Short mmCIF file of C-alpha atoms and ligand atoms in Angstrom, two decimals:
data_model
loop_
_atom_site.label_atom_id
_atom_site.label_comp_id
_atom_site.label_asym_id
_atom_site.label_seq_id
_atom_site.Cartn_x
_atom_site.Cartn_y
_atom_site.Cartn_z
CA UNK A 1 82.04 135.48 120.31
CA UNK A 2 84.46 134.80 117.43
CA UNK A 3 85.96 131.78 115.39
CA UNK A 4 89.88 131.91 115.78
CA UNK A 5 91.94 129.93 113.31
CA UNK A 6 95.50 129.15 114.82
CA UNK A 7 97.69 128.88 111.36
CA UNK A 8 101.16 127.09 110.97
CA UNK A 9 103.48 128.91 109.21
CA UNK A 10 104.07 128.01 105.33
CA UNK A 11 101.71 124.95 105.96
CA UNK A 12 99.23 123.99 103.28
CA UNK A 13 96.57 123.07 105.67
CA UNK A 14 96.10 126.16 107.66
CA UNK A 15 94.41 127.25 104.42
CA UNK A 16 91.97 124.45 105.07
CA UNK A 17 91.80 125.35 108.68
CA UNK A 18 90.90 129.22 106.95
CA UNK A 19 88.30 127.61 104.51
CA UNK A 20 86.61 125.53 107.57
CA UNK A 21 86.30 128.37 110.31
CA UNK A 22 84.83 130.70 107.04
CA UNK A 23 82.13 128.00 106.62
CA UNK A 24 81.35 127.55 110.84
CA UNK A 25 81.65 130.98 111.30
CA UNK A 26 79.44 132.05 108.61
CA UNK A 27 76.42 129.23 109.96
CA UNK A 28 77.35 130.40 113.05
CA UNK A 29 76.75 134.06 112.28
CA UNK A 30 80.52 134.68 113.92
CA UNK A 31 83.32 136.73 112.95
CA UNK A 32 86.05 134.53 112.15
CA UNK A 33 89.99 135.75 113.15
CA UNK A 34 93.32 133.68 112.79
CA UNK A 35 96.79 133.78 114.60
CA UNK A 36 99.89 132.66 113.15
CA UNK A 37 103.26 132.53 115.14
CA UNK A 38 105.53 135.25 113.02
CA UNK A 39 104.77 136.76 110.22
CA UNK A 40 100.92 137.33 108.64
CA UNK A 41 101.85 136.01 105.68
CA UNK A 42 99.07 134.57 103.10
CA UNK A 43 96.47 135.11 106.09
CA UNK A 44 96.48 138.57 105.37
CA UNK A 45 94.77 138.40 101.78
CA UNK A 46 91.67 136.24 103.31
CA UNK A 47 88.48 137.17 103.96
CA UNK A 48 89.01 137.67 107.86
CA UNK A 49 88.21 140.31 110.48
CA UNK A 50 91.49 140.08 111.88
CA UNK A 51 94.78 138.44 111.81
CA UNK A 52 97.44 138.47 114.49
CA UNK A 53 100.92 138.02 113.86
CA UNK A 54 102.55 136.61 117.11
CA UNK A 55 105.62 137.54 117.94
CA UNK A 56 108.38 136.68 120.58
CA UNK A 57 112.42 135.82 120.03
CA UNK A 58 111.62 132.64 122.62
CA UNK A 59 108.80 131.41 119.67
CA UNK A 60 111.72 131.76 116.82
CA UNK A 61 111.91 127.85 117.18
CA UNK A 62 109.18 125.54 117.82
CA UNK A 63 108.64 124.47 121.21
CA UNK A 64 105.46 123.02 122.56
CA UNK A 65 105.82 124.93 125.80
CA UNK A 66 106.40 128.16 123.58
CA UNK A 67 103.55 127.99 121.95
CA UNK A 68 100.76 126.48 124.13
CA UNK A 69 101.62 128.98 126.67
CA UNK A 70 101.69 131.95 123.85
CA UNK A 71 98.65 131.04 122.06
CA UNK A 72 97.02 130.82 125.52
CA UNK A 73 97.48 134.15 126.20
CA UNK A 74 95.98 135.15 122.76
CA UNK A 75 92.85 133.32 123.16
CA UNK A 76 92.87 134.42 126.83
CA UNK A 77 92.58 138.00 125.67
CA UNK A 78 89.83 137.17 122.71
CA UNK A 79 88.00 134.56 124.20
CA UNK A 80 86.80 133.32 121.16
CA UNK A 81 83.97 130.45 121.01
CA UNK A 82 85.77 128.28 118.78
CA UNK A 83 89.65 127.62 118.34
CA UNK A 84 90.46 125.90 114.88
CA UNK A 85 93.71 124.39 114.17
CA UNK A 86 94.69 122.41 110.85
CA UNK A 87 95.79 118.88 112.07
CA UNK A 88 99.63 119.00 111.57
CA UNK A 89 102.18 117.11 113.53
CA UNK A 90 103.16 120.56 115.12
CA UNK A 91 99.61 120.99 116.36
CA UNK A 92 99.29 117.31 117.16
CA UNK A 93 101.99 118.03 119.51
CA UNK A 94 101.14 121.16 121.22
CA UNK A 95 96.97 121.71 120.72
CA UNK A 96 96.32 119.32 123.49
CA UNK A 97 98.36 120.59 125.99
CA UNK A 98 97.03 124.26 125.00
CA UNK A 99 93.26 123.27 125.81
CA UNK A 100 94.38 121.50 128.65
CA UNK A 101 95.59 124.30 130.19
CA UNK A 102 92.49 125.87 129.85
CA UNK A 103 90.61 122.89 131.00
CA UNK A 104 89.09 122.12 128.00
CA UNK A 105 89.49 118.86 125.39
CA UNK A 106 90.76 119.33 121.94
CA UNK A 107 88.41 117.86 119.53
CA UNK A 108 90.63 116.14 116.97
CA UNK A 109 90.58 115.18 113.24
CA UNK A 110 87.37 116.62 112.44
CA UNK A 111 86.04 115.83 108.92
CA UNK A 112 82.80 117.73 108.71
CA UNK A 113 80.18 119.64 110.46
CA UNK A 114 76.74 120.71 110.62
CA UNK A 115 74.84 123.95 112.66
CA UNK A 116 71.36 123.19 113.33
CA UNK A 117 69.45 125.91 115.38
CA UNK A 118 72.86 127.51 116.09
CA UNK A 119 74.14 124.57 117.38
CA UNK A 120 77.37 123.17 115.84
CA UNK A 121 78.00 119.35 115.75
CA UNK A 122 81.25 118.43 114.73
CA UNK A 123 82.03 115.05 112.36
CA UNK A 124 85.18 112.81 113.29
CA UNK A 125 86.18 109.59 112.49
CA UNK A 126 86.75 106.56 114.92
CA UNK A 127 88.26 103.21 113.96
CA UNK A 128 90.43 104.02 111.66
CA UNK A 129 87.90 105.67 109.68
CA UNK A 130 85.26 102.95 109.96
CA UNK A 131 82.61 104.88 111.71
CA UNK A 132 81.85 108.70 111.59
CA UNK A 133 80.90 110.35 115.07
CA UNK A 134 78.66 112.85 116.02
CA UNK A 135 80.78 115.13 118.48
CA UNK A 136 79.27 118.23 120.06
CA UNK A 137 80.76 120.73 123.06
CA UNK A 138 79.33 120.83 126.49
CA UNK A 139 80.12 123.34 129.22
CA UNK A 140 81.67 127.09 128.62
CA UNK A 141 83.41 127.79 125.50
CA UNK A 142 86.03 127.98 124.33
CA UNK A 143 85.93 125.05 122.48
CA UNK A 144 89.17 123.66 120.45
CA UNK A 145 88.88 121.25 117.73
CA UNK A 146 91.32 120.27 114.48
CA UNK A 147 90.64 119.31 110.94
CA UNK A 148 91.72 116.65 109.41
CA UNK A 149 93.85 117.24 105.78
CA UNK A 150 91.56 117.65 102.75
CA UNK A 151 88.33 117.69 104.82
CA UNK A 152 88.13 121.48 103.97
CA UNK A 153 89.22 122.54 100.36
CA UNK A 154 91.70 125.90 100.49
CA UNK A 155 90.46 126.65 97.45
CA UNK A 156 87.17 127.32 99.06
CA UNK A 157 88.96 129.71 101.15
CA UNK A 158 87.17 133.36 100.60
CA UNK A 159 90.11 135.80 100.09
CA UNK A 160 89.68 139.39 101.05
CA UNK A 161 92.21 142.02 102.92
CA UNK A 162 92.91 141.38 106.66
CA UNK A 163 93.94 143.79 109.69
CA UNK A 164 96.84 142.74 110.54
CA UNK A 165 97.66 143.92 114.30
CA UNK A 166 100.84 141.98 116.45
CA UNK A 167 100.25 140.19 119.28
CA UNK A 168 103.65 140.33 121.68
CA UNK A 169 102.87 137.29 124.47
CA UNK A 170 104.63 137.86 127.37
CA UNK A 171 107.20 134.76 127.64
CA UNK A 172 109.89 134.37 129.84
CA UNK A 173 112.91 131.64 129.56
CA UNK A 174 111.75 129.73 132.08
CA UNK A 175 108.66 128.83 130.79
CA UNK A 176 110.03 126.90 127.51
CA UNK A 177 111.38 123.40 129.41
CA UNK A 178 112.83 122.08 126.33
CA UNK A 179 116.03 123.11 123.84
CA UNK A 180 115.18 122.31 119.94
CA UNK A 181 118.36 121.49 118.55
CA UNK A 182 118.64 121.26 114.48
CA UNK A 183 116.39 119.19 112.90
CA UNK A 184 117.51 115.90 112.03
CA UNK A 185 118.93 115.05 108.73
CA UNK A 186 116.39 112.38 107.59
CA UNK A 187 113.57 114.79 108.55
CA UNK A 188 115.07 117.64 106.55
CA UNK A 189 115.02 114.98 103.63
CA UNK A 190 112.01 113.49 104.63
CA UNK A 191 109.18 113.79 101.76
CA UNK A 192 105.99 116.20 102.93
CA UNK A 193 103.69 113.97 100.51
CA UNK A 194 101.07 116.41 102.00
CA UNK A 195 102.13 119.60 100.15
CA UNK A 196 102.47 117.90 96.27
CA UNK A 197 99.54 118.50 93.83
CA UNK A 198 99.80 115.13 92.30
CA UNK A 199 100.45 111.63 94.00
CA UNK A 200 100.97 108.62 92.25
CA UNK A 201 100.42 105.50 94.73
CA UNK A 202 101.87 101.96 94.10
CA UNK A 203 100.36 99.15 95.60
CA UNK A 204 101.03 95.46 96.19
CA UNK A 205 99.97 94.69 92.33
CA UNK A 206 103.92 95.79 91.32
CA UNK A 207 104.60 92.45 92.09
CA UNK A 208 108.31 93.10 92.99
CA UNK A 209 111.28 96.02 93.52
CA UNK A 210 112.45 95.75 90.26
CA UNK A 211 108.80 96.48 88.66
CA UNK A 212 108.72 100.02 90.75
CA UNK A 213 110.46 102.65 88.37
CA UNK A 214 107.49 101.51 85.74
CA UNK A 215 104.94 103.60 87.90
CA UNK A 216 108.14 106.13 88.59
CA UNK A 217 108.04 107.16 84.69
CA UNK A 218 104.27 107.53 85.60
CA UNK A 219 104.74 109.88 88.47
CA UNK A 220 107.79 111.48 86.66
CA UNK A 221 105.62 112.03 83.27
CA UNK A 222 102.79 113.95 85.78
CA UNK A 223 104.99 115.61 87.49
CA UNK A 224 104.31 113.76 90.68
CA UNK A 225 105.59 112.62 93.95
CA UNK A 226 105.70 108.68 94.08
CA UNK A 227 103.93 107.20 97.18
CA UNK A 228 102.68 103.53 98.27
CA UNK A 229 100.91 101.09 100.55
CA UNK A 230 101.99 99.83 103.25
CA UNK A 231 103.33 96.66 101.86
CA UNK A 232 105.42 98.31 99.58
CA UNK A 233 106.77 100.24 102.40
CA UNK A 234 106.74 97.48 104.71
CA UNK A 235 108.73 95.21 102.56
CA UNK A 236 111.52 98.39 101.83
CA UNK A 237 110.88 98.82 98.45
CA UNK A 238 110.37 102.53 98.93
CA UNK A 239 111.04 104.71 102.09
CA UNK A 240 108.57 104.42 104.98
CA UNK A 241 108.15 108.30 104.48
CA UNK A 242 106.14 107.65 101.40
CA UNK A 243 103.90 105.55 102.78
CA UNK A 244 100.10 106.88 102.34
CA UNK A 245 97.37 105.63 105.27
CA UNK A 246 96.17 105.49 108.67
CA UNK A 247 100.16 104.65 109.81
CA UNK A 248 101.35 106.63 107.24
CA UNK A 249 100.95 110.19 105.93
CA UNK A 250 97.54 111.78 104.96
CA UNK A 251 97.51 113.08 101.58
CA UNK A 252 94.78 115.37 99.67
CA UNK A 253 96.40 116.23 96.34
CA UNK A 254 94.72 117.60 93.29
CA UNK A 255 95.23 113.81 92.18
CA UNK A 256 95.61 111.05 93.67
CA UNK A 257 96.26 107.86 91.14
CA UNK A 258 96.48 104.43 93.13
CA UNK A 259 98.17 102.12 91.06
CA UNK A 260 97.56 98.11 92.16
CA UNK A 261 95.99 99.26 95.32
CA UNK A 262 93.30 97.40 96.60
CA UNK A 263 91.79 100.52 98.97
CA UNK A 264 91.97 98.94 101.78
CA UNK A 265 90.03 101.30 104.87
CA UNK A 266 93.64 101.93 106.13
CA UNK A 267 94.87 103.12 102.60
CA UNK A 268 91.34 105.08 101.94
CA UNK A 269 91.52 107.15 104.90
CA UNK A 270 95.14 108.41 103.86
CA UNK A 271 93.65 109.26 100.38
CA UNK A 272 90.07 110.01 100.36
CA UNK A 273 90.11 113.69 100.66
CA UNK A 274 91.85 113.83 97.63
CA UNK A 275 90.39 116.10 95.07
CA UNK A 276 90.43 114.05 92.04
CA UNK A 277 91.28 109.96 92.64
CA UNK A 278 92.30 107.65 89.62
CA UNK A 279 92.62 103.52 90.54
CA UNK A 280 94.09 101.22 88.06
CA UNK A 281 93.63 97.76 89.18
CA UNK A 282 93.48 94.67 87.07
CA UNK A 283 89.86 93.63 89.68
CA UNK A 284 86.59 95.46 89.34
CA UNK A 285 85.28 94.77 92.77
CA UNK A 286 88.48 96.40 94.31
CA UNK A 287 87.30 98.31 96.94
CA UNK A 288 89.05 101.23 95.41
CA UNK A 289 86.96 102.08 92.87
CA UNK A 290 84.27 102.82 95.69
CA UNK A 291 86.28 105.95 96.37
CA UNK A 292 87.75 106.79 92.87
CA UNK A 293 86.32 109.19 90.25
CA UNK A 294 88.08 107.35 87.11
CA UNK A 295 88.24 103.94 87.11
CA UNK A 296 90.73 101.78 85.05
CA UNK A 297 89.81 98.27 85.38
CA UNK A 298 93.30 96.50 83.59
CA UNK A 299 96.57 94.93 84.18
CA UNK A 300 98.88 98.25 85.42
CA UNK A 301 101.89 96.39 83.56
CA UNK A 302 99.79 97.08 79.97
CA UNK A 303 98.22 100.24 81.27
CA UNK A 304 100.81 102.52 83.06
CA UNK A 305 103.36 102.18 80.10
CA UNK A 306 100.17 103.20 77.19
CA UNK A 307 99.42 106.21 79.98
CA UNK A 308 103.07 107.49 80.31
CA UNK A 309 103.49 107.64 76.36
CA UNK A 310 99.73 109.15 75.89
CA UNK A 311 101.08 111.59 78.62
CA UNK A 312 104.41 111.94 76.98
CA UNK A 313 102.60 113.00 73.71
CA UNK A 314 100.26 115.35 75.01
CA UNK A 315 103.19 117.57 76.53
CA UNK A 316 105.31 117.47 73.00
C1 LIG B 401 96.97 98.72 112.11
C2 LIG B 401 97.11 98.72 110.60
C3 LIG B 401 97.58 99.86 110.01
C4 LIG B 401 97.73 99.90 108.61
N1 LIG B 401 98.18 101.04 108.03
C5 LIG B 401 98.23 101.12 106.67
C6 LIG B 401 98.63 102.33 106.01
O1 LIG B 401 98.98 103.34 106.64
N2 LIG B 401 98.65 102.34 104.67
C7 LIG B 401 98.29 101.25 103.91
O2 LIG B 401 98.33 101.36 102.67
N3 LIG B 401 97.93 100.10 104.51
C8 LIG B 401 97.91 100.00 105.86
N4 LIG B 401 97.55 98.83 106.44
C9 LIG B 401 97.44 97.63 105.59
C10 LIG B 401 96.11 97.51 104.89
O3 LIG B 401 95.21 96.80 105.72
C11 LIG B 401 96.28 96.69 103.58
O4 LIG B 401 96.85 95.44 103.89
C12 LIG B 401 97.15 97.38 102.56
O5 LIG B 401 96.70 98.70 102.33
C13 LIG B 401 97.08 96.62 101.23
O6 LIG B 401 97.98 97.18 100.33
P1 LIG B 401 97.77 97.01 98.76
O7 LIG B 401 96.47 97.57 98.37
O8 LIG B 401 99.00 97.54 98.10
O9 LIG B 401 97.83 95.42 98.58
P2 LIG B 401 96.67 94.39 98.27
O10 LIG B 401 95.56 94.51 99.22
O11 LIG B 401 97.36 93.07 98.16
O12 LIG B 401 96.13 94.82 96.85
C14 LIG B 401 96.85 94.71 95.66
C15 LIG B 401 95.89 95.13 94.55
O13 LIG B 401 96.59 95.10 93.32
C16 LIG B 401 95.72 94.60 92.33
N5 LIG B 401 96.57 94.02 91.29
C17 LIG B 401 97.34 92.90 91.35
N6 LIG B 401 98.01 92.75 90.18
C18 LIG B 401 97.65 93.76 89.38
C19 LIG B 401 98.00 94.13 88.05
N7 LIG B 401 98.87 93.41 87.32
N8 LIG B 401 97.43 95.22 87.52
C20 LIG B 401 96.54 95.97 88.22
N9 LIG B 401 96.18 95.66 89.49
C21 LIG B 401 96.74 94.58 90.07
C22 LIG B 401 94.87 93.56 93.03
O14 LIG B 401 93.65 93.38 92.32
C23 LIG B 401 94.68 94.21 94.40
O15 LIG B 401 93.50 94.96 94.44
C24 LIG B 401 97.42 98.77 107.83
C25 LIG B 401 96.93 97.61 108.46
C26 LIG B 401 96.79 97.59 109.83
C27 LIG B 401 96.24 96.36 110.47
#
């Protein structure tokens, strides 16, 4: 019995998917593998007993039939205990048809776990991050289950030297239903909030439009990406694509700094696995501050600008 860690090429969070199966595996007293469609890439400098580079011309573009029925075969011929995937749209799309096919569920969005007497119980997170639930497996392995961005830490990832050994599924034309033309414009523009380092959040307490390149100069003195509630976004004063939250993207930067938000359970489960979270907000009861390591309790209009030139100096 194994841990197998399905990677997505390039993506942040397969690192976290790495850093969680290192942790189950190790409680578990399992050897702990990973798979990535093409290339080994960054997999093979962790600390795993093997990584497997699959490859096929009919998996040189995504396709959920591609994959589910490629990765299939792979876990067909290791028959590990436990399949880990990080929770990216791509996986989103394709995971639950893969453990379908197998007759199993997908466990989704987990944000934690625990072994007791060899027994793994899984932690994910119903009502919009209201309530935490319990989750274990019944029946035959193999079990599937995805984690949720900045549950694990990547940088808790143990690095090491992996085999790496190709895995050739056998796929015919047939089997892939669908034809992925070029990605769409907008997408190829679209911001992947999920990959910056540093976010800086606006929140209703801009006021207006106008007030929004104020907390800009913040994000461009930190080198950040801008992002927002969903008001802001709601109300088109910056792209929906920037919006951070439960209908928006998941973040889990080095920093996060919420600026005027009030941290609102939709907002906090976008944010909260951010490493390091900074709220400025003008009340001290905002909920915010439950979840933030540095608290600024002030008006942002006084406090952003004094932050941007104490930033400005610092760098000169
Ligand atoms: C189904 C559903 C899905 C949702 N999805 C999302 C989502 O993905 N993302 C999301 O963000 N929300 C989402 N929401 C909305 C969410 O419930 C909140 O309404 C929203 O997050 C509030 O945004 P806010 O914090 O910017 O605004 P507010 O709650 O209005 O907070 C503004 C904050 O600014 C502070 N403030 C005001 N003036 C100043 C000042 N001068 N200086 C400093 N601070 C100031 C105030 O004290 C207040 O705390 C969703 C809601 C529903 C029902």
């Amino acid at each position: 019995m194994s841990i197998l860690v399905i990677a997505e090429q390039g993506h942040r969070m397969s690192i976290e998917a790495v850093a969680a199966a290192q942790q189950i595996g190790k409680e578990l007293g399992q050897p702990v593998e990973a798979a990535v469609v093409g290339p080994a890439g960054e997999l093979a400098g962790r600390q795993l007993d093997k990584v497997y580079a699959v490859e096929h011309e009919l998996l040189a573009k995504y396709t959920p039939d591609g994959y589910a029925k490629a990765l299939r075969q792979l876990i067909e011929k290791r028959a590990p205990y436990l399949t880990i995937f990080p929770h990216t749209y791509q996986v989103r799309d394709y995971a639950p048809k893969l453990a379908t096919s197998l007759n199993r569920v997908l466990v989704s969005d987990v944000v934690g776990h625990r072994v007791e007497n060899g027994r793994l119980t899984l932690v994910r997170q119903l009502f919009q991050g209201k309530i935490n639930a319990d989750v274990t497996f019944v029946g035959e392995p193999p079990y599937f289950a995805s984690m949720q961005a900045g549950a694990y830490r990547a940088d808790q990832a143990q690095s090491g030297s992996a085999p790496v050994e190709s895995f050739a599924p056998s796929l015919a034309a047939s089997d892939v239903r669908t034809k992925p033309l070029d990605l769409f414009r907008e997408s190829q523009r679209a911001v992947d909030l999920t990959t910056a380092n540093i976010i800086v959040s606006v929140g209703r307490g801009i006021k207006e439009a106008e007030n929004i390149p104020i907390v800009q100069e913040l994000a461009d003195a930190l080198g950040a990406e801008l992002a927002a509630s969903r008001p802001i976004c709601d109300n088109g004063w910056l792209p929906m694509e920037r919006q951070v939250g439960s209908s928006g993207q998941t973040v889990a930067p080095k920093m996060y700094v919420a600026v005027g938000i009030s941290g609102a359970i939709q907002h906090l489960v976008g944010m909260k696995g951010s490493k390091t979270i900074v709220a400025i907000n003008k009340d001290p009861e905002a909920p915010i501050f439950e979840v933030a390591d540095y608290g600024i309790v002030g008006d942002l209009f006084q406090v952003v600008p004094a932050l941007v030139e104490a930033i400005k100096k610092a760098k000169s």
